[in-house]
């Protein structure tokens, strides 16, 4: 089995997939943070293919940075000049690089939720 990291984003305020939301992936190491990849969600709120897979997926601590404020503003949400939620970081661990890790995000202008999906 080839390990992989996937994600998707749902806009719970609109009841729609979050199309066009920018996501940045980092890996945390000894006193450093490495940029790995930047992706954008498609019409289904997913990215085209795994965010990371195979040999690139290693044991360790990762962070997905969801640029929710820009997405919400572009989708027409009525936000104050300084939005309550702007960039949502989700830091998580990969203990088995051969497993599938799915990190979904449910967002609205004033709240979010995540979990380890399948």
Short mmCIF file of C-alpha atoms in Angstrom, two decimals:
data_model
loop_
_atom_site.label_atom_id
_atom_site.label_comp_id
_atom_site.label_asym_id
_atom_site.label_seq_id
_atom_site.Cartn_x
_atom_site.Cartn_y
_atom_site.Cartn_z
CA UNK A 1 0.00 0.00 0.00
CA UNK A 2 1.30 3.45 -0.94
CA UNK A 3 0.82 6.10 1.71
CA UNK A 4 -0.86 9.36 0.83
CA UNK A 5 -2.17 12.61 2.25
CA UNK A 6 -5.45 14.00 0.94
CA UNK A 7 -7.79 16.82 1.92
CA UNK A 8 -11.02 18.50 0.96
CA UNK A 9 -12.83 21.62 2.12
CA UNK A 10 -16.56 22.20 2.51
CA UNK A 11 -18.13 25.64 2.99
CA UNK A 12 -20.79 24.88 5.60
CA UNK A 13 -22.25 28.41 5.48
CA UNK A 14 -23.10 28.00 1.79
CA UNK A 15 -23.57 24.23 1.76
CA UNK A 16 -21.05 23.86 -1.07
CA UNK A 17 -17.57 22.57 -1.74
CA UNK A 18 -14.97 25.32 -1.25
CA UNK A 19 -13.73 25.86 -4.80
CA UNK A 20 -10.53 27.88 -5.28
CA UNK A 21 -9.22 27.71 -1.70
CA UNK A 22 -5.42 27.91 -1.45
CA UNK A 23 -3.70 25.31 0.77
CA UNK A 24 0.00 25.29 1.68
CA UNK A 25 1.74 22.21 3.10
CA UNK A 26 4.74 22.38 5.46
CA UNK A 27 6.81 19.78 7.28
CA UNK A 28 8.08 20.57 10.77
CA UNK A 29 11.54 19.31 11.67
CA UNK A 30 14.27 20.00 14.17
CA UNK A 31 14.09 23.79 14.65
CA UNK A 32 12.87 24.31 11.06
CA UNK A 33 9.76 24.38 8.95
CA UNK A 34 10.04 23.31 5.31
CA UNK A 35 7.63 24.38 2.58
CA UNK A 36 6.58 21.32 0.60
CA UNK A 37 3.73 22.22 -1.71
CA UNK A 38 0.94 24.62 -2.57
CA UNK A 39 -2.38 23.46 -4.04
CA UNK A 40 -5.81 24.93 -4.80
CA UNK A 41 -9.14 23.16 -4.38
CA UNK A 42 -11.18 22.25 -7.44
CA UNK A 43 -14.96 22.51 -8.01
CA UNK A 44 -15.46 19.53 -5.67
CA UNK A 45 -13.49 21.21 -2.85
CA UNK A 46 -10.70 18.68 -3.33
CA UNK A 47 -7.27 18.90 -4.89
CA UNK A 48 -6.41 17.08 -8.09
CA UNK A 49 -4.63 14.06 -6.66
CA UNK A 50 -2.97 13.49 -3.29
CA UNK A 51 -1.27 16.43 -1.63
CA UNK A 52 1.64 14.09 -0.85
CA UNK A 53 2.20 10.40 -1.58
CA UNK A 54 4.66 7.56 -1.77
CA UNK A 55 8.28 8.22 -0.84
CA UNK A 56 7.54 11.93 -0.28
CA UNK A 57 5.28 11.03 2.67
CA UNK A 58 7.53 10.46 5.66
CA UNK A 59 6.95 9.99 9.36
CA UNK A 60 6.79 13.33 11.13
CA UNK A 61 4.80 16.46 11.85
CA UNK A 62 3.06 18.34 9.04
CA UNK A 63 0.92 21.43 8.76
CA UNK A 64 -1.75 22.29 6.23
CA UNK A 65 -2.40 26.01 6.03
CA UNK A 66 -5.90 26.73 4.68
CA UNK A 67 -6.32 30.28 3.33
CA UNK A 68 -9.96 30.57 4.36
CA UNK A 69 -10.23 34.37 4.61
CA UNK A 70 -9.33 34.96 0.97
CA UNK A 71 -11.67 32.16 -0.12
CA UNK A 72 -14.57 33.44 2.00
CA UNK A 73 -14.12 37.00 0.74
CA UNK A 74 -13.97 35.82 -2.89
CA UNK A 75 -17.10 33.69 -2.38
CA UNK A 76 -19.08 36.77 -1.34
CA UNK A 77 -19.14 36.29 2.43
CA UNK A 78 -19.87 39.50 4.32
CA UNK A 79 -16.63 39.83 6.29
CA UNK A 80 -15.21 42.69 8.32
CA UNK A 81 -11.98 44.26 7.06
CA UNK A 82 -10.06 41.98 9.41
CA UNK A 83 -11.83 38.60 9.18
CA UNK A 84 -12.30 36.45 12.26
CA UNK A 85 -10.80 33.46 10.41
CA UNK A 86 -8.09 34.13 7.90
CA UNK A 87 -5.45 31.40 7.69
CA UNK A 88 -6.34 28.15 9.45
CA UNK A 89 -3.30 26.01 10.32
CA UNK A 90 -3.87 22.34 11.07
CA UNK A 91 -0.80 20.60 12.47
CA UNK A 92 -0.91 16.81 12.53
CA UNK A 93 1.37 13.80 12.77
CA UNK A 94 2.14 11.02 10.31
CA UNK A 95 3.18 7.91 12.21
CA UNK A 96 2.68 5.38 9.40
CA UNK A 97 3.89 6.68 6.01
CA UNK A 98 2.24 3.70 4.26
CA UNK A 99 -1.25 4.71 5.47
CA UNK A 100 -3.83 7.09 4.00
CA UNK A 101 -4.21 10.32 5.97
CA UNK A 102 -7.22 12.43 5.01
CA UNK A 103 -7.54 15.87 6.64
CA UNK A 104 -10.87 17.51 5.72
CA UNK A 105 -11.90 21.02 6.74
CA UNK A 106 -15.42 22.33 7.27
CA UNK A 107 -15.47 26.15 7.27
CA UNK A 108 -17.74 29.13 7.74
CA UNK A 109 -16.81 32.78 8.42
CA UNK A 110 -16.85 32.21 12.20
CA UNK A 111 -15.96 28.57 12.77
CA UNK A 112 -14.27 25.46 11.45
CA UNK A 113 -13.96 21.77 12.19
CA UNK A 114 -11.58 19.00 11.15
CA UNK A 115 -11.00 15.32 11.84
CA UNK A 116 -9.02 12.40 10.45
CA UNK A 117 -11.15 11.14 7.61
CA UNK A 118 -10.86 8.09 5.44
#
